[in-house]
PDB file of N, CA and C in Angstrom:
ATOM      1  N   THR Y  20      47.016   2.130  -3.064  1.00 67.00           N
ATOM      2  CA  THR Y  20      46.707   3.558  -2.464  1.00 67.00           C
ATOM      3  C   THR Y  20      47.948   4.156  -1.997  1.00 67.00           C
ATOM      4  N   SER Y  21      47.979   5.354  -2.121  1.00 78.00           N
ATOM      5  CA  SER Y  21      48.935   6.258  -1.647  1.00 78.00           C
ATOM      6  C   SER Y  21      48.637   7.418  -0.974  1.00 78.00           C
ATOM      7  N   VAL Y  22      49.560   8.193  -0.322  1.00 76.00           N
ATOM      8  CA  VAL Y  22      49.466   9.355   0.572  1.00 76.00           C
ATOM      9  C   VAL Y  22      50.382  10.382   0.142  1.00 76.00           C
ATOM     10  N   LEU Y  23      50.034  11.665  -0.293  1.00 77.00           N
ATOM     11  CA  LEU Y  23      51.196  12.563  -0.508  1.00 77.00           C
ATOM     12  C   LEU Y  23      50.761  13.848   0.394  1.00 77.00           C
ATOM     13  N   VAL Y  24      51.854  14.519   1.090  1.00 79.00           N
ATOM     14  CA  VAL Y  24      51.843  15.332   1.882  1.00 79.00           C
ATOM     15  C   VAL Y  24      52.457  16.635   1.250  1.00 79.00           C
ATOM     16  N   ASN Y  25      51.633  17.569   1.093  1.00 83.00           N
ATOM     17  CA  ASN Y  25      51.944  18.973   0.662  1.00 83.00           C
ATOM     18  C   ASN Y  25      51.880  20.124   1.662  1.00 83.00           C
ATOM     19  N   PRO Y  26      52.959  20.663   1.955  1.00 75.00           N
ATOM     20  CA  PRO Y  26      54.420  20.376   1.691  1.00 75.00           C
ATOM     21  C   PRO Y  26      54.938  19.204   2.268  1.00 75.00           C
ATOM     22  N   ALA Y  27      56.024  18.612   1.605  1.00 76.00           N
ATOM     23  CA  ALA Y  27      56.755  17.330   2.119  1.00 76.00           C
ATOM     24  C   ALA Y  27      57.685  17.866   3.221  1.00 76.00           C
ATOM     25  N   GLY Y  28      57.893  16.780   4.258  1.00 79.00           N
ATOM     26  CA  GLY Y  28      58.685  17.153   5.320  1.00 79.00           C
ATOM     27  C   GLY Y  28      57.934  17.707   6.424  1.00 79.00           C
ATOM     28  N   LEU Y  29      58.865  18.460   7.512  1.00 85.00           N
ATOM     29  CA  LEU Y  29      58.444  18.889   8.715  1.00 85.00           C
ATOM     30  C   LEU Y  29      57.657  20.295   8.328  1.00 85.00           C
ATOM     31  N   VAL Y  30      56.437  20.317   8.752  1.00 89.00           N
ATOM     32  CA  VAL Y  30      55.586  21.183   8.417  1.00 89.00           C
ATOM     33  C   VAL Y  30      55.701  22.513   9.552  1.00 89.00           C
ATOM     34  N   LEU Y  31      55.849  23.756   9.193  1.00 91.00           N
ATOM     35  CA  LEU Y  31      56.259  24.643  10.029  1.00 91.00           C
ATOM     36  C   LEU Y  31      54.815  25.251  10.777  1.00 91.00           C
ATOM     37  N   GLU Y  32      54.869  25.464  12.008  1.00 94.00           N
ATOM     38  CA  GLU Y  32      53.897  25.833  12.854  1.00 94.00           C
ATOM     39  C   GLU Y  32      53.067  27.018  12.119  1.00 94.00           C
ATOM     40  N   GLY Y  33      51.891  27.094  12.072  1.00 95.00           N
ATOM     41  CA  GLY Y  33      51.034  28.308  11.487  1.00 95.00           C
ATOM     42  C   GLY Y  33      50.866  28.156   9.842  1.00 95.00           C
ATOM     43  N   ARG Y  34      51.431  27.066   9.442  1.00 93.00           N
ATOM     44  CA  ARG Y  34      51.343  26.876   8.011  1.00 93.00           C
ATOM     45  C   ARG Y  34      50.165  26.048   7.699  1.00 93.00           C
ATOM     46  N   SER Y  35      49.877  25.711   6.473  1.00 93.00           N
ATOM     47  CA  SER Y  35      48.673  24.874   6.051  1.00 93.00           C
ATOM     48  C   SER Y  35      49.450  23.647   5.438  1.00 93.00           C
ATOM     49  N   VAL Y  36      48.591  22.412   5.613  1.00 93.00           N
ATOM     50  CA  VAL Y  36      49.338  21.285   4.903  1.00 93.00           C
ATOM     51  C   VAL Y  36      48.207  20.517   4.465  1.00 93.00           C
ATOM     52  N   ILE Y  37      48.247  19.810   3.217  1.00 93.00           N
ATOM     53  CA  ILE Y  37      47.235  18.947   2.467  1.00 93.00           C
ATOM     54  C   ILE Y  37      47.831  17.696   2.494  1.00 93.00           C
ATOM     55  N   LEU Y  38      47.168  16.677   3.032  1.00 93.00           N
ATOM     56  CA  LEU Y  38      47.193  15.262   2.730  1.00 93.00           C
ATOM     57  C   LEU Y  38      46.322  14.769   1.778  1.00 93.00           C
ATOM     58  N   SER Y  39      46.855  14.103   0.854  1.00 93.00           N
ATOM     59  CA  SER Y  39      46.060  13.808  -0.201  1.00 93.00           C
ATOM     60  C   SER Y  39      46.140  12.264  -0.633  1.00 93.00           C
ATOM     61  N   CYS Y  40      45.051  11.739  -0.644  1.00 94.00           N
ATOM     62  CA  CYS Y  40      45.149  10.269  -0.630  1.00 94.00           C
ATOM     63  C   CYS Y  40      44.539   9.692  -2.240  1.00 94.00           C
ATOM     64  N   SER Y  41      45.264   8.893  -2.803  1.00 92.00           N
ATOM     65  CA  SER Y  41      44.837   8.573  -4.141  1.00 92.00           C
ATOM     66  C   SER Y  41      44.859   6.912  -4.214  1.00 92.00           C
ATOM     67  N   SER Y  42      44.051   6.387  -5.127  1.00 91.00           N
ATOM     68  CA  SER Y  42      44.065   5.175  -5.354  1.00 91.00           C
ATOM     69  C   SER Y  42      43.523   4.960  -6.999  1.00 91.00           C
ATOM     70  N   ASP Y  43      44.093   3.885  -7.454  1.00 88.00           N
ATOM     71  CA  ASP Y  43      43.810   3.466  -8.994  1.00 88.00           C
ATOM     72  C   ASP Y  43      42.742   2.468  -9.023  1.00 88.00           C
ATOM     73  N   ALA Y  44      42.093   2.336  -8.076  1.00 88.00           N
ATOM     74  CA  ALA Y  44      41.152   0.988  -8.131  1.00 88.00           C
ATOM     75  C   ALA Y  44      40.041   1.410  -8.872  1.00 88.00           C
ATOM     76  N   ASN Y  45      39.337   0.301  -9.547  1.00 89.00           N
ATOM     77  CA  ASN Y  45      38.053   0.280 -10.439  1.00 89.00           C
ATOM     78  C   ASN Y  45      37.323  -0.853  -9.800  1.00 89.00           C
ATOM     79  N   PRO Y  46      36.097  -0.245  -9.433  1.00 92.00           N
ATOM     80  CA  PRO Y  46      35.302   1.062  -9.342  1.00 92.00           C
ATOM     81  C   PRO Y  46      36.064   2.013  -8.536  1.00 92.00           C
ATOM     82  N   ALA Y  47      35.685   3.154  -8.685  1.00 91.00           N
ATOM     83  CA  ALA Y  47      36.229   4.409  -7.776  1.00 91.00           C
ATOM     84  C   ALA Y  47      35.892   3.874  -6.229  1.00 91.00           C
ATOM     85  N   VAL Y  48      36.869   4.471  -5.403  1.00 93.00           N
ATOM     86  CA  VAL Y  48      36.674   4.359  -3.949  1.00 93.00           C
ATOM     87  C   VAL Y  48      36.312   5.664  -3.261  1.00 93.00           C
ATOM     88  N   ASN Y  49      35.603   5.128  -2.051  1.00 95.00           N
ATOM     89  CA  ASN Y  49      35.449   6.216  -1.002  1.00 95.00           C
ATOM     90  C   ASN Y  49      36.650   6.430  -0.229  1.00 95.00           C
ATOM     91  N   TYR Y  50      37.004   7.641   0.037  1.00 95.00           N
ATOM     92  CA  TYR Y  50      38.026   7.880   1.173  1.00 95.00           C
ATOM     93  C   TYR Y  50      37.361   8.203   2.442  1.00 95.00           C
ATOM     94  N   THR Y  51      38.315   7.957   3.629  1.00 96.00           N
ATOM     95  CA  THR Y  51      38.062   8.345   4.903  1.00 96.00           C
ATOM     96  C   THR Y  51      39.406   8.443   5.413  1.00 96.00           C
ATOM     97  N   TRP Y  52      39.505   9.568   6.384  1.00 95.00           N
ATOM     98  CA  TRP Y  52      40.637   9.994   6.929  1.00 95.00           C
ATOM     99  C   TRP Y  52      40.485   9.612   8.445  1.00 95.00           C
ATOM    100  N   TYR Y  53      41.594   9.322   9.018  1.00 96.00           N
ATOM    101  CA  TYR Y  53      41.288   8.904  10.550  1.00 96.00           C
ATOM    102  C   TYR Y  53      42.688   9.518  11.073  1.00 96.00           C
ATOM    103  N   ARG Y  54      42.658   9.773  12.358  1.00 96.00           N
ATOM    104  CA  ARG Y  54      43.832  10.277  13.100  1.00 96.00           C
ATOM    105  C   ARG Y  54      44.146   9.261  14.221  1.00 96.00           C
ATOM    106  N   ASP Y  55      45.433   8.650  14.462  1.00 93.00           N
ATOM    107  CA  ASP Y  55      45.534   8.007  15.771  1.00 93.00           C
ATOM    108  C   ASP Y  55      45.945   8.822  16.954  1.00 93.00           C
ATOM    109  N   THR Y  56      44.963   8.790  17.836  1.00 86.00           N
ATOM    110  CA  THR Y  56      45.000   9.492  19.250  1.00 86.00           C
ATOM    111  C   THR Y  56      45.282   8.535  20.271  1.00 86.00           C
ATOM    112  N   GLU Y  57      46.322   8.330  20.734  1.00 84.00           N
ATOM    113  CA  GLU Y  57      46.649   7.511  21.775  1.00 84.00           C
ATOM    114  C   GLU Y  57      46.141   5.818  21.485  1.00 84.00           C
ATOM    115  N   GLY Y  58      46.238   5.557  20.288  1.00 85.00           N
ATOM    116  CA  GLY Y  58      45.924   4.207  20.111  1.00 85.00           C
ATOM    117  C   GLY Y  58      44.596   3.920  19.532  1.00 85.00           C
ATOM    118  N   LEU Y  59      43.696   5.097  19.434  1.00 88.00           N
ATOM    119  CA  LEU Y  59      42.465   4.860  19.217  1.00 88.00           C
ATOM    120  C   LEU Y  59      42.313   5.656  17.787  1.00 88.00           C
ATOM    121  N   LEU Y  60      41.687   5.130  16.582  1.00 90.00           N
ATOM    122  CA  LEU Y  60      41.549   5.963  15.380  1.00 90.00           C
ATOM    123  C   LEU Y  60      40.288   6.698  15.463  1.00 90.00           C
ATOM    124  N   ASN Y  61      40.285   7.911  15.237  1.00 93.00           N
ATOM    125  CA  ASN Y  61      39.249   8.977  15.240  1.00 93.00           C
ATOM    126  C   ASN Y  61      39.001   9.531  14.006  1.00 93.00           C
ATOM    127  N   LEU Y  62      37.708   9.350  13.596  1.00 92.00           N
ATOM    128  CA  LEU Y  62      37.244   9.941  12.267  1.00 92.00           C
ATOM    129  C   LEU Y  62      37.589  11.471  12.128  1.00 92.00           C
ATOM    130  N   VAL Y  63      38.306  11.824  11.025  1.00 92.00           N
ATOM    131  CA  VAL Y  63      38.648  13.205  10.908  1.00 92.00           C
ATOM    132  C   VAL Y  63      37.537  13.850   9.813  1.00 92.00           C
ATOM    133  N   GLN Y  64      37.685  13.224   8.579  1.00 95.00           N
ATOM    134  CA  GLN Y  64      36.576  13.568   7.547  1.00 95.00           C
ATOM    135  C   GLN Y  64      36.782  12.411   6.392  1.00 95.00           C
ATOM    136  N   THR Y  65      36.068  12.726   5.447  1.00 96.00           N
ATOM    137  CA  THR Y  65      35.821  11.871   4.267  1.00 96.00           C
ATOM    138  C   THR Y  65      36.333  12.764   3.222  1.00 96.00           C
ATOM    139  N   GLY Y  66      36.573  12.096   2.036  1.00 96.00           N
ATOM    140  CA  GLY Y  66      37.024  12.580   0.648  1.00 96.00           C
ATOM    141  C   GLY Y  66      38.695  12.417   0.808  1.00 96.00           C
ATOM    142  N   PRO Y  67      39.053  12.694  -0.439  1.00 95.00           N
ATOM    143  CA  PRO Y  67      40.452  12.252  -0.913  1.00 95.00           C
ATOM    144  C   PRO Y  67      41.520  13.263  -0.166  1.00 95.00           C
ATOM    145  N   ASP Y  68      41.272  14.385   0.070  1.00 95.00           N
ATOM    146  CA  ASP Y  68      42.207  15.399   0.678  1.00 95.00           C
ATOM    147  C   ASP Y  68      41.911  15.904   1.984  1.00 95.00           C
ATOM    148  N   LEU Y  69      42.618  15.880   2.862  1.00 95.00           N
ATOM    149  CA  LEU Y  69      42.708  16.389   4.004  1.00 95.00           C
ATOM    150  C   LEU Y  69      43.375  17.731   4.284  1.00 95.00           C
ATOM    151  N   THR Y  70      42.706  19.067   4.385  1.00 95.00           N
ATOM    152  CA  THR Y  70      43.377  20.151   4.794  1.00 95.00           C
ATOM    153  C   THR Y  70      43.494  20.452   6.021  1.00 95.00           C
ATOM    154  N   ILE Y  71      44.586  20.647   6.442  1.00 94.00           N
ATOM    155  CA  ILE Y  71      44.866  21.256   7.997  1.00 94.00           C
ATOM    156  C   ILE Y  71      45.472  22.855   7.896  1.00 94.00           C
ATOM    157  N   ASN Y  72      44.618  23.704   8.368  1.00 95.00           N
ATOM    158  CA  ASN Y  72      45.303  25.096   8.314  1.00 95.00           C
ATOM    159  C   ASN Y  72      45.704  25.414   9.774  1.00 95.00           C
ATOM    160  N   ASN Y  73      46.395  26.277   9.681  1.00 96.00           N
ATOM    161  CA  ASN Y  73      47.042  27.040  11.012  1.00 96.00           C
ATOM    162  C   ASN Y  73      47.466  25.930  11.896  1.00 96.00           C
ATOM    163  N   THR Y  74      48.719  24.972  11.323  1.00 95.00           N
ATOM    164  CA  THR Y  74      49.076  23.825  12.017  1.00 95.00           C
ATOM    165  C   THR Y  74      49.685  24.215  13.144  1.00 95.00           C
ATOM    166  N   ASN Y  75      49.672  23.332  14.239  1.00 95.00           N
ATOM    167  CA  ASN Y  75      50.304  23.605  15.651  1.00 95.00           C
ATOM    168  C   ASN Y  75      50.726  22.188  16.002  1.00 95.00           C
ATOM    169  N   PRO Y  76      51.576  21.988  17.156  1.00 94.00           N
ATOM    170  CA  PRO Y  76      52.084  20.813  17.559  1.00 94.00           C
ATOM    171  C   PRO Y  76      50.920  19.787  17.814  1.00 94.00           C
ATOM    172  N   THR Y  77      49.876  20.166  18.252  1.00 94.00           N
ATOM    173  CA  THR Y  77      48.471  19.413  18.564  1.00 94.00           C
ATOM    174  C   THR Y  77      48.094  18.599  17.200  1.00 94.00           C
ATOM    175  N   HIS Y  78      48.486  18.879  16.035  1.00 94.00           N
ATOM    176  CA  HIS Y  78      48.340  18.232  14.733  1.00 94.00           C
ATOM    177  C   HIS Y  78      49.323  16.998  14.368  1.00 94.00           C
ATOM    178  N   ARG Y  79      50.308  17.025  15.341  1.00 93.00           N
ATOM    179  CA  ARG Y  79      51.453  16.160  15.232  1.00 93.00           C
ATOM    180  C   ARG Y  79      50.513  14.657  15.348  1.00 93.00           C
ATOM    181  N   GLY Y  80      51.101  13.680  14.664  1.00 93.00           N
ATOM    182  CA  GLY Y  80      50.649  12.448  14.595  1.00 93.00           C
ATOM    183  C   GLY Y  80      50.612  11.594  13.393  1.00 93.00           C
ATOM    184  N   ARG Y  81      50.038  10.225  13.631  1.00 93.00           N
ATOM    185  CA  ARG Y  81      49.745   9.572  12.427  1.00 93.00           C
ATOM    186  C   ARG Y  81      48.470   9.701  11.836  1.00 93.00           C
ATOM    187  N   TYR Y  82      48.223   9.688  10.634  1.00 94.00           N
ATOM    188  CA  TYR Y  82      46.960  10.078   9.873  1.00 94.00           C
ATOM    189  C   TYR Y  82      46.797   8.980   8.883  1.00 94.00           C
ATOM    190  N   TYR Y  83      45.548   8.262   8.906  1.00 94.00           N
ATOM    191  CA  TYR Y  83      45.439   7.254   7.999  1.00 94.00           C
ATOM    192  C   TYR Y  83      44.116   7.389   6.902  1.00 94.00           C
ATOM    193  N   CYS Y  84      44.647   7.000   5.806  1.00 94.00           N
ATOM    194  CA  CYS Y  84      43.694   7.017   4.741  1.00 94.00           C
ATOM    195  C   CYS Y  84      43.068   5.756   4.416  1.00 94.00           C
ATOM    196  N   THR Y  85      41.717   5.437   4.346  1.00 94.00           N
ATOM    197  CA  THR Y  85      41.181   4.285   4.090  1.00 94.00           C
ATOM    198  C   THR Y  85      40.464   4.429   2.736  1.00 94.00           C
ATOM    199  N   ALA Y  86      40.658   3.787   1.666  1.00 94.00           N
ATOM    200  CA  ALA Y  86      40.008   3.708   0.219  1.00 94.00           C
ATOM    201  C   ALA Y  86      39.282   2.473   0.311  1.00 94.00           C
ATOM    202  N   GLU Y  87      37.971   2.529   0.065  1.00 95.00           N
ATOM    203  CA  GLU Y  87      37.120   1.562  -0.068  1.00 95.00           C
ATOM    204  C   GLU Y  87      36.004   1.551  -1.154  1.00 95.00           C
ATOM    205  N   ASN Y  88      35.916   0.213  -1.652  1.00 94.00           N
ATOM    206  CA  ASN Y  88      34.847   0.157  -2.568  1.00 94.00           C
ATOM    207  C   ASN Y  88      34.431  -1.372  -2.542  1.00 94.00           C
ATOM    208  N   LYS Y  89      33.530  -1.871  -3.563  1.00 95.00           N
ATOM    209  CA  LYS Y  89      32.981  -3.052  -3.181  1.00 95.00           C
ATOM    210  C   LYS Y  89      33.804  -4.426  -3.265  1.00 95.00           C
ATOM    211  N   HIS Y  90      34.905  -4.068  -3.652  1.00 93.00           N
ATOM    212  CA  HIS Y  90      36.138  -5.080  -3.800  1.00 93.00           C
ATOM    213  C   HIS Y  90      37.016  -5.124  -2.486  1.00 93.00           C
ATOM    214  N   GLY Y  91      36.992  -4.347  -1.770  1.00 94.00           N
ATOM    215  CA  GLY Y  91      37.467  -4.212  -0.554  1.00 94.00           C
ATOM    216  C   GLY Y  91      38.122  -2.848  -0.047  1.00 94.00           C
ATOM    217  N   THR Y  92      39.141  -3.018   0.898  1.00 94.00           N
ATOM    218  CA  THR Y  92      39.547  -1.730   1.568  1.00 94.00           C
ATOM    219  C   THR Y  92      41.009  -1.895   1.814  1.00 94.00           C
ATOM    220  N   GLN Y  93      41.666  -0.540   1.534  1.00 92.00           N
ATOM    221  CA  GLN Y  93      43.241  -0.552   1.446  1.00 92.00           C
ATOM    222  C   GLN Y  93      43.321   0.507   2.312  1.00 92.00           C
ATOM    223  N   ASN Y  94      44.393   0.350   3.264  1.00 91.00           N
ATOM    224  CA  ASN Y  94      44.734   1.660   4.150  1.00 91.00           C
ATOM    225  C   ASN Y  94      46.171   1.930   3.901  1.00 91.00           C
ATOM    226  N   THR Y  95      46.611   3.158   4.162  1.00 91.00           N
ATOM    227  CA  THR Y  95      47.920   3.831   4.128  1.00 91.00           C
ATOM    228  C   THR Y  95      47.873   4.748   5.184  1.00 91.00           C
ATOM    229  N   SER Y  96      49.104   5.249   5.648  1.00 91.00           N
ATOM    230  CA  SER Y  96      49.186   5.949   6.639  1.00 91.00           C
ATOM    231  C   SER Y  96      50.498   7.321   6.578  1.00 91.00           C
ATOM    232  N   VAL Y  97      50.379   8.119   7.136  1.00 91.00           N
ATOM    233  CA  VAL Y  97      51.379   9.139   6.976  1.00 91.00           C
ATOM    234  C   VAL Y  97      51.514   9.714   8.410  1.00 91.00           C
ATOM    235  N   LEU Y  98      53.033  10.079   8.627  1.00 92.00           N
ATOM    236  CA  LEU Y  98      53.095  10.560   9.985  1.00 92.00           C
ATOM    237  C   LEU Y  98      53.425  11.966   9.746  1.00 92.00           C
ATOM    238  N   LEU Y  99      52.589  12.865  10.485  1.00 92.00           N
ATOM    239  CA  LEU Y  99      52.743  14.297  10.447  1.00 92.00           C
ATOM    240  C   LEU Y  99      53.417  15.159  11.427  1.00 92.00           C
ATOM    241  N   ASP Y 100      54.548  15.729  11.048  1.00 91.00           N
ATOM    242  CA  ASP Y 100      55.431  16.454  12.288  1.00 91.00           C
ATOM    243  C   ASP Y 100      55.487  17.915  12.037  1.00 91.00           C
ATOM    244  N   VAL Y 101      54.859  18.560  13.032  1.00 90.00           N
ATOM    245  CA  VAL Y 101      54.725  20.043  12.989  1.00 90.00           C
ATOM    246  C   VAL Y 101      55.818  20.464  14.076  1.00 90.00           C
TER     247      VAL Y 101
END
């Protein structure tokens, strides 16, 4: 399981960013995005892509993608800097 951030690097305030999670697991996986908020993981949305529009410093932080199928679960994370 891997995460791609587009655009990569520092995200300029007011811009959009897409966090994409992918896995080559078989059977296909279900994706869930979480955000670490002061040590608590909060559900953001389901699906492989997380789009954040009009970014601002409140979006800064670590985001986790969970890929799950009947064989198990894999997690990966990315740090978003705005």
